[in-house]
Short mmCIF file of C-alpha atoms and ligand atoms in Angstrom, two decimals:
data_model
loop_
_atom_site.label_atom_id
_atom_site.label_comp_id
_atom_site.label_asym_id
_atom_site.label_seq_id
_atom_site.Cartn_x
_atom_site.Cartn_y
_atom_site.Cartn_z
CA MET A 1 -15.19 -30.93 105.77
CA ASN A 2 -19.37 -29.92 104.31
CA LYS A 3 -18.78 -28.22 101.14
CA LYS A 4 -19.29 -24.58 100.70
CA ILE A 5 -22.04 -22.99 98.97
CA LEU A 6 -22.78 -19.09 98.14
CA VAL A 7 -26.12 -18.86 97.57
CA THR A 8 -26.99 -14.71 96.32
CA GLY A 9 -30.40 -13.03 96.86
CA GLY A 10 -30.82 -16.43 99.52
CA THR A 11 -33.56 -14.58 101.63
CA GLY A 12 -36.07 -14.48 98.54
CA TYR A 13 -38.21 -17.03 97.89
CA ILE A 14 -37.15 -19.27 96.12
CA GLY A 15 -33.24 -18.59 97.14
CA SER A 16 -34.58 -19.35 101.04
CA HIS A 17 -36.07 -22.94 100.41
CA THR A 18 -32.77 -23.92 98.32
CA VAL A 19 -31.02 -23.06 101.17
CA VAL A 20 -32.70 -24.59 103.56
CA GLU A 21 -32.03 -28.20 101.71
CA LEU A 22 -28.86 -27.05 100.53
CA GLN A 23 -28.68 -27.60 104.73
CA GLN A 24 -30.60 -30.48 104.80
CA GLN A 25 -28.32 -31.76 102.01
CA GLY A 26 -24.70 -31.27 104.37
CA TYR A 27 -23.92 -28.82 102.97
CA GLU A 28 -22.15 -25.42 105.15
CA VAL A 29 -24.56 -22.33 103.20
CA VAL A 30 -23.29 -18.29 102.71
CA ILE A 31 -26.21 -16.24 102.03
CA VAL A 32 -24.99 -13.23 100.47
CA ASP A 33 -28.49 -10.27 100.27
CA ASP A 34 -29.13 -6.73 99.90
CA LEU A 35 -32.49 -7.25 101.61
CA SER A 36 -33.86 -5.25 99.29
CA ASN A 37 -36.83 -7.42 98.10
CA SER A 38 -36.46 -9.87 101.86
CA ASP A 39 -36.40 -9.11 104.98
CA ILE A 40 -33.67 -10.33 107.30
CA GLU A 41 -36.09 -12.17 109.67
CA VAL A 42 -35.69 -15.08 106.76
CA LEU A 43 -32.40 -15.92 108.62
CA ASP A 44 -34.41 -17.04 111.61
CA ARG A 45 -36.84 -19.34 109.91
CA ILE A 46 -34.47 -21.13 107.74
CA GLU A 47 -32.64 -21.74 111.28
CA THR A 48 -35.69 -22.77 113.22
CA ILE A 49 -36.46 -24.87 110.40
CA THR A 50 -33.06 -26.81 109.85
CA GLY A 51 -31.48 -25.99 113.33
CA ILE A 52 -28.26 -24.59 111.59
CA ARG A 53 -28.39 -20.20 111.07
CA PRO A 54 -26.26 -19.61 107.81
CA THR A 55 -23.80 -17.39 107.31
CA PHE A 56 -25.13 -13.50 106.07
CA GLU A 57 -23.62 -10.55 103.74
CA GLN A 58 -25.75 -7.96 103.64
CA PHE A 59 -24.54 -6.05 100.08
CA ASN A 60 -25.28 -5.90 97.08
CA LEU A 61 -22.93 -7.36 93.83
CA ILE A 62 -23.37 -4.50 92.14
CA ASP A 63 -20.53 -3.18 94.35
CA ALA A 64 -17.23 -5.10 92.97
CA GLU A 65 -15.15 -4.71 95.49
CA LYS A 66 -17.15 -5.79 98.69
CA THR A 67 -18.19 -8.65 95.50
CA ASP A 68 -14.72 -9.64 95.56
CA ALA A 69 -13.70 -9.28 99.29
CA LEU A 70 -16.69 -11.78 100.29
CA PHE A 71 -15.07 -14.22 97.53
CA ALA A 72 -11.77 -13.33 99.56
CA LYS A 73 -13.25 -13.95 103.16
CA HIS A 74 -15.26 -17.62 102.35
CA ASN A 75 -11.74 -18.28 100.07
CA ASP A 76 -13.11 -22.09 99.96
CA LEU A 77 -16.29 -21.93 98.58
CA SER A 78 -17.39 -24.45 95.97
CA ALA A 79 -20.02 -23.24 93.89
CA VAL A 80 -22.09 -20.33 93.07
CA ILE A 81 -26.44 -20.69 93.20
CA HIS A 82 -27.52 -17.14 91.93
CA PHE A 83 -30.56 -15.54 92.32
CA ALA A 84 -30.50 -12.54 93.82
CA ALA A 85 -31.87 -9.76 90.60
CA SER A 86 -34.63 -7.62 90.07
CA LYS A 87 -37.55 -9.73 88.79
CA ALA A 88 -40.29 -7.59 88.45
CA VAL A 89 -41.68 -7.81 84.82
CA GLY A 90 -44.20 -4.74 84.94
CA GLU A 91 -41.36 -2.98 87.16
CA SER A 92 -38.85 -3.14 84.56
CA VAL A 93 -40.45 -2.04 81.92
CA GLU A 94 -40.38 1.70 84.02
CA LYS A 95 -37.09 1.94 84.89
CA PRO A 96 -34.69 -0.86 81.93
CA LEU A 97 -31.50 1.27 83.28
CA LEU A 98 -32.42 -0.10 86.82
CA TYR A 99 -32.35 -3.98 85.66
CA TYR A 100 -29.49 -4.18 83.47
CA GLN A 101 -27.15 -2.42 85.98
CA ASN A 102 -28.64 -4.40 89.08
CA ASN A 103 -28.86 -7.71 86.91
CA ILE A 104 -26.36 -7.44 84.54
CA SER A 105 -23.00 -5.97 86.34
CA SER A 106 -24.22 -8.31 89.38
CA LEU A 107 -23.23 -11.48 87.44
CA ILE A 108 -20.02 -9.75 85.78
CA ASN A 109 -18.65 -8.87 89.05
CA LEU A 110 -19.88 -12.56 90.83
CA LEU A 111 -17.77 -13.87 87.88
CA ASN A 112 -14.87 -11.88 87.87
CA ALA A 113 -14.18 -13.07 91.09
CA MET A 114 -14.46 -16.58 90.83
CA ARG A 115 -12.13 -16.76 88.15
CA LYS A 116 -9.63 -14.81 90.34
CA HIS A 117 -10.66 -17.03 93.22
CA ASN A 118 -10.68 -19.98 91.69
CA VAL A 119 -14.46 -20.80 92.21
CA GLN A 120 -15.35 -23.14 89.30
CA ASN A 121 -19.17 -24.14 89.24
CA MET A 122 -22.25 -21.52 89.47
CA VAL A 123 -26.30 -22.40 88.74
CA PHE A 124 -28.29 -19.36 87.48
CA SER A 125 -31.71 -18.65 88.34
CA SER A 126 -32.63 -18.26 84.70
CA SER A 127 -36.65 -18.11 83.22
CA CYS A 128 -38.83 -20.01 80.58
CA THR A 129 -39.97 -16.32 79.92
CA VAL A 130 -36.10 -16.50 77.65
CA TYR A 131 -38.75 -18.42 75.07
CA GLY A 132 -41.88 -16.01 74.33
CA GLN A 133 -44.46 -17.47 73.20
CA PRO A 134 -43.70 -20.67 71.89
CA ASP A 135 -44.50 -21.57 68.33
CA VAL A 136 -44.60 -25.55 69.82
CA LEU A 137 -45.84 -26.73 72.84
CA PRO A 138 -44.80 -28.34 75.31
CA VAL A 139 -41.77 -26.08 74.90
CA THR A 140 -38.19 -27.72 75.34
CA GLU A 141 -34.57 -26.33 75.60
CA GLU A 142 -34.17 -26.72 72.07
CA ALA A 143 -36.35 -24.39 71.31
CA PRO A 144 -35.37 -20.74 69.79
CA THR A 145 -35.12 -18.34 72.39
CA LYS A 146 -37.37 -14.91 71.06
CA PRO A 147 -36.65 -11.06 71.82
CA ALA A 148 -38.30 -10.71 75.25
CA GLU A 149 -40.65 -8.68 75.85
CA SER A 150 -39.46 -6.66 78.97
CA PRO A 151 -36.14 -5.59 80.17
CA TYR A 152 -35.89 -8.45 82.70
CA GLY A 153 -37.05 -11.13 80.38
CA ASN A 154 -33.95 -9.33 78.21
CA THR A 155 -31.92 -9.13 81.14
CA LYS A 156 -32.02 -13.13 81.85
CA GLN A 157 -31.41 -13.88 78.01
CA ILE A 158 -28.54 -11.40 78.54
CA CYS A 159 -26.54 -13.47 82.00
CA GLU A 160 -27.32 -16.21 80.06
CA GLU A 161 -25.33 -15.46 76.95
CA ILE A 162 -23.02 -14.10 78.96
CA LEU A 163 -21.98 -17.71 80.89
CA ARG A 164 -22.42 -19.05 77.60
CA ASP A 165 -19.31 -17.24 76.17
CA THR A 166 -17.33 -16.91 79.93
CA ALA A 167 -17.49 -20.68 80.39
CA SER A 168 -16.04 -21.02 76.83
CA ALA A 169 -13.73 -18.83 77.19
CA TYR A 170 -11.88 -20.15 80.17
CA PRO A 171 -12.07 -23.65 80.94
CA GLU A 172 -12.33 -23.50 84.82
CA ILE A 173 -15.75 -21.53 84.84
CA LYS A 174 -18.93 -23.90 83.95
CA ALA A 175 -22.43 -22.45 84.48
CA ILE A 176 -26.00 -24.10 84.17
CA ALA A 177 -29.09 -22.01 83.67
CA LEU A 178 -32.52 -23.10 85.29
CA ARG A 179 -35.11 -22.15 83.67
CA TYR A 180 -37.99 -21.80 85.39
CA PHE A 181 -41.56 -21.58 85.02
CA ASN A 182 -43.91 -20.61 87.33
CA PRO A 183 -42.58 -20.72 91.31
CA VAL A 184 -45.40 -21.32 93.30
CA GLY A 185 -46.17 -22.81 96.99
CA ALA A 186 -44.09 -22.85 100.53
CA HIS A 187 -42.63 -24.91 102.69
CA ASP A 188 -44.08 -27.43 104.10
CA SER A 189 -43.52 -25.58 107.98
CA ALA A 190 -44.95 -22.20 106.77
CA LEU A 191 -42.13 -20.63 107.73
CA ILE A 192 -40.56 -19.73 104.18
CA GLY A 193 -42.53 -18.65 101.43
CA GLU A 194 -43.42 -16.35 99.02
CA LEU A 195 -44.08 -12.25 100.75
CA PRO A 196 -43.89 -9.95 97.59
CA LYS A 197 -43.20 -6.04 98.76
CA GLY A 198 -46.95 -4.19 97.85
CA VAL A 199 -49.31 -5.65 95.61
CA PRO A 200 -48.35 -8.82 94.34
CA MET A 201 -47.79 -8.61 90.64
CA ASN A 202 -48.11 -12.92 90.17
CA LEU A 203 -51.38 -14.72 90.08
CA VAL A 204 -50.85 -17.18 93.82
CA PRO A 205 -50.03 -14.58 96.14
CA PHE A 206 -52.36 -12.36 95.37
CA ILE A 207 -54.82 -15.38 95.42
CA THR A 208 -53.28 -15.69 98.88
CA GLN A 209 -53.70 -12.16 100.01
CA THR A 210 -57.44 -11.74 98.34
CA ALA A 211 -58.49 -15.39 100.56
CA ILE A 212 -57.47 -13.54 103.29
CA GLY A 213 -58.79 -10.37 103.00
CA LEU A 214 -55.55 -8.32 102.25
CA ARG A 215 -57.17 -7.65 98.64
CA GLU A 216 -60.89 -7.42 98.06
CA GLN A 217 -60.35 -9.09 94.64
CA LEU A 218 -59.01 -11.34 92.51
CA SER A 219 -58.73 -9.57 88.30
CA VAL A 220 -58.45 -12.67 86.11
CA PHE A 221 -56.71 -11.23 83.15
CA GLY A 222 -58.09 -12.47 80.28
CA SER A 223 -60.97 -15.20 78.87
CA ASP A 224 -60.90 -14.37 75.55
CA TYR A 225 -57.27 -16.70 74.64
CA ASP A 226 -57.37 -19.74 72.64
CA THR A 227 -57.16 -21.92 75.85
CA PRO A 228 -59.72 -24.07 77.02
CA ASP A 229 -61.64 -21.99 79.35
CA GLY A 230 -60.44 -18.69 78.23
CA THR A 231 -57.79 -17.83 80.62
CA CYS A 232 -53.98 -18.32 79.57
CA ILE A 233 -51.68 -21.55 80.33
CA ARG A 234 -48.58 -21.08 83.06
CA ASP A 235 -46.71 -24.63 84.06
CA TYR A 236 -46.84 -24.10 87.82
CA ILE A 237 -43.56 -26.24 89.64
CA HIS A 238 -43.50 -26.01 93.21
CA VAL A 239 -41.10 -24.40 94.94
CA VAL A 240 -39.31 -26.80 96.81
CA ASP A 241 -39.42 -29.37 93.77
CA LEU A 242 -37.40 -26.22 92.30
CA ALA A 243 -34.94 -26.09 95.39
CA LYS A 244 -34.56 -29.24 94.82
CA ALA A 245 -32.81 -28.71 90.95
CA HIS A 246 -30.25 -26.50 91.97
CA ILE A 247 -28.53 -29.35 93.90
CA ILE A 248 -28.38 -31.68 91.60
CA ALA A 249 -27.10 -29.05 89.28
CA ALA A 250 -24.97 -27.98 91.30
CA GLU A 251 -24.02 -31.32 91.70
CA ARG A 252 -23.60 -32.24 88.35
CA MET A 253 -20.53 -29.99 88.32
CA LEU A 254 -19.31 -30.84 91.73
CA GLU A 255 -19.02 -33.75 89.73
CA ALA A 256 -17.99 -33.19 85.89
CA LYS A 257 -21.20 -34.88 84.77
CA GLY A 258 -21.57 -32.03 83.13
CA LYS A 259 -21.16 -32.61 78.99
CA ALA A 260 -20.50 -28.60 78.15
CA ASP A 261 -19.20 -25.92 80.21
CA PHE A 262 -22.50 -24.37 79.97
CA GLU A 263 -26.03 -25.99 79.98
CA PHE A 264 -29.55 -24.90 80.49
CA PHE A 265 -32.54 -26.61 81.41
CA ASN A 266 -36.58 -26.32 81.76
CA LEU A 267 -37.73 -26.76 85.15
CA GLY A 268 -41.69 -27.37 84.96
CA THR A 269 -44.21 -29.83 86.08
CA GLY A 270 -44.77 -30.28 81.85
CA THR A 271 -48.38 -29.94 83.00
CA GLY A 272 -50.02 -26.69 81.91
CA SER A 273 -53.12 -25.13 84.30
CA THR A 274 -55.37 -22.07 83.41
CA VAL A 275 -55.87 -19.77 85.72
CA LEU A 276 -59.28 -21.16 86.51
CA GLN A 277 -58.19 -24.27 86.86
CA VAL A 278 -55.84 -22.74 89.51
CA ILE A 279 -58.89 -20.90 91.06
CA LYS A 280 -60.97 -23.38 91.37
CA ALA A 281 -57.85 -25.84 92.35
CA PHE A 282 -57.14 -23.33 95.49
CA GLU A 283 -61.20 -22.79 96.48
CA SER A 284 -61.21 -26.57 96.41
CA VAL A 285 -58.09 -27.81 98.70
CA ASN A 286 -58.66 -25.31 100.92
CA GLY A 287 -62.58 -24.37 100.84
CA ILE A 288 -62.56 -21.58 100.23
CA LYS A 289 -64.69 -19.23 97.56
CA LEU A 290 -62.48 -17.29 96.22
CA ASN A 291 -63.52 -13.43 95.07
CA TYR A 292 -62.63 -12.77 91.52
CA LYS A 293 -63.98 -11.48 87.99
CA ILE A 294 -62.09 -11.54 84.44
CA VAL A 295 -61.19 -8.24 82.76
CA ASP A 296 -58.71 -7.69 80.13
CA ARG A 297 -56.14 -9.19 78.86
CA ARG A 298 -52.88 -7.73 80.86
CA PRO A 299 -50.22 -6.40 78.33
CA GLY A 300 -47.58 -8.37 77.76
CA ASP A 301 -48.77 -11.50 78.83
CA ILE A 302 -48.10 -14.63 76.50
CA GLU A 303 -51.43 -16.53 75.16
CA LYS A 304 -49.47 -20.12 77.15
CA ILE A 305 -46.28 -22.04 77.95
CA TRP A 306 -45.11 -25.25 79.34
CA ALA A 307 -42.95 -27.44 79.31
CA ASP A 308 -41.21 -30.54 78.10
CA THR A 309 -39.79 -31.31 81.39
CA ASP A 310 -37.92 -34.90 79.71
CA ILE A 311 -33.97 -32.68 79.12
CA ALA A 312 -34.12 -32.27 82.83
CA ASN A 313 -35.53 -35.72 84.35
CA LYS A 314 -33.33 -37.42 82.56
CA GLU A 315 -29.99 -35.45 82.05
CA LEU A 316 -30.54 -33.52 85.89
CA GLY A 317 -32.75 -36.80 87.06
CA TRP A 318 -34.79 -34.87 88.43
CA LYS A 319 -38.52 -34.75 88.27
CA THR A 320 -41.28 -32.83 90.15
CA GLU A 321 -43.48 -34.82 93.06
CA ARG A 322 -45.57 -32.29 93.97
CA ASP A 323 -49.03 -30.92 92.45
CA LEU A 324 -51.19 -28.14 92.01
CA ASP A 325 -53.23 -29.20 94.66
CA ASN A 326 -49.92 -29.22 96.66
CA MET A 327 -49.00 -25.63 95.43
CA MET A 328 -52.24 -24.18 97.10
CA GLU A 329 -52.67 -25.77 99.81
CA THR A 330 -48.84 -24.90 100.54
CA ALA A 331 -49.25 -21.30 99.68
CA TRP A 332 -52.53 -20.80 101.38
CA LYS A 333 -50.72 -22.25 104.52
CA TRP A 334 -47.62 -20.33 104.47
CA GLU A 335 -50.11 -17.07 103.77
CA LYS A 336 -52.21 -17.78 106.79
CA ASN A 337 -49.10 -18.94 109.13
CA LEU A 338 -47.80 -15.19 107.89
CA ARG A 339 -49.66 -12.70 108.68
CA GLU A 340 -51.52 -15.15 111.85
CA ASN A 341 -48.09 -15.05 113.71
CA LEU A 342 -44.81 -14.44 111.83
CA ILE A 343 -46.12 -10.47 110.61
CA LYS A 344 -46.99 -8.98 114.13
CA ASN A 345 -49.01 -5.88 113.20
C1 WQD B 401 -49.37 -15.99 85.90
C2 WQD B 401 -50.84 -15.85 84.89
C3 WQD B 401 -51.80 -13.72 84.51
C4 WQD B 401 -51.19 -11.80 88.27
C5 WQD B 401 -43.83 -14.19 85.61
C6 WQD B 401 -42.53 -13.78 84.81
C7 WQD B 401 -42.13 -14.81 85.48
C8 WQD B 401 -41.79 -14.80 86.45
C9 WQD B 401 -42.88 -15.54 87.30
C10 WQD B 401 -40.40 -14.14 88.19
C11 WQD B 401 -51.10 -15.57 83.43
C12 WQD B 401 -52.79 -14.45 85.91
C13 WQD B 401 -51.75 -13.12 87.29
C14 WQD B 401 -53.33 -11.63 88.55
C15 WQD B 401 -54.34 -12.60 86.67
N1 WQD B 401 -41.16 -14.00 87.39
N2 WQD B 401 -52.59 -12.96 87.11
N3 WQD B 401 -54.08 -11.83 87.50
O1 WQD B 401 -46.30 -13.97 84.23
O2 WQD B 401 -46.57 -15.84 83.69
O3 WQD B 401 -44.01 -15.26 85.05
O4 WQD B 401 -44.11 -13.61 86.96
O5 WQD B 401 -39.13 -15.04 88.00
O6 WQD B 401 -40.66 -14.57 85.27
O7 WQD B 401 -41.90 -13.78 83.42
O8 WQD B 401 -47.05 -14.66 86.39
O9 WQD B 401 -48.33 -14.90 88.03
O10 WQD B 401 -48.05 -12.61 87.03
O11 WQD B 401 -49.64 -14.53 85.53
O12 WQD B 401 -55.03 -13.12 86.19
O13 WQD B 401 -53.56 -10.77 89.85
O14 WQD B 401 -51.69 -15.17 86.00
O15 WQD B 401 -52.27 -12.92 82.70
O16 WQD B 401 -52.13 -15.36 83.22
P1 WQD B 401 -46.45 -14.95 84.49
P2 WQD B 401 -47.99 -14.47 86.49
#
């Protein structure tokens, strides 16, 4: 009997890629998503890729009653992989209460339902923003977390603390937080990928939308940082590599291989790339000249961060396999397929 996994936010960018990997590894998947930042058509595309249509429940996890009813209905869940959250850094500064309510009460409702219905394992989508600007690079899991630069980042820190305290108080609950660096790229099929609503905040969707002509020009936020070419450094990780780590983390708990009831791991490549290096990789692998200009720094940006991946590599037996060129190639293939085929208008 295949193990059944609940994926919250499973029609979203990272969620959909994780659902594909779960199904391809023989897991049965239930998705809960409120479709506030994704489209129902993603279910069709997941089915096209894997041949299996995930069970889909549509509601927001801040509804405690519906959340509990979901666990009563699917009373054979082995684990929860929790992606559903509001995640726009800038928006969180304008609407902090929306972020605290959505991101934190959703987690609390899930944990209450897990306890009540004896679902013991949670993989939580966290972020390297918990480190702020690290004092030492590459940044390891032992590095101190710093006061968050945004309410969004703060919700990630608070949620990790909720998981730590819950797992320590209730022996039946185990949790693993995965601290993502910068997820980019798309599935090789070009049927699923990043599809931000409105004007993209993040670098790579802005690059691909500029290349396809949806955006006039990419603004590069600052070239006076203390980096090789003056632009910020980030650790970009392919979304498929990232998705695979979630299954490994779930299995670590399902097979009781964890060393503690609450664990957290960096999910990065261990390599930092500047903004200009990302642009150059995009241009060379896709044979495109990108229209961009250097402008002032973006408030709130940290200068540089990249992951020390030793603990994740060793403890999870997981390593990234895809490089920056493949990230840029798959991101572009997705953007073209999306605009030419998937979005009719
Ligand atoms: C990357 C670099 C920008 C856009 C945030 C969140 C993180 C995660 C990913 C949710 C920076 C530069 C960007 C542009 C640019 N979010 N940039 N022009 O800020 O590192 O991380 O998004 O999960 O939690 O903190 O990602 O892609 O916005 O920026 O020059 O139009 O690209 O200054 O140096 P970031 P990003």
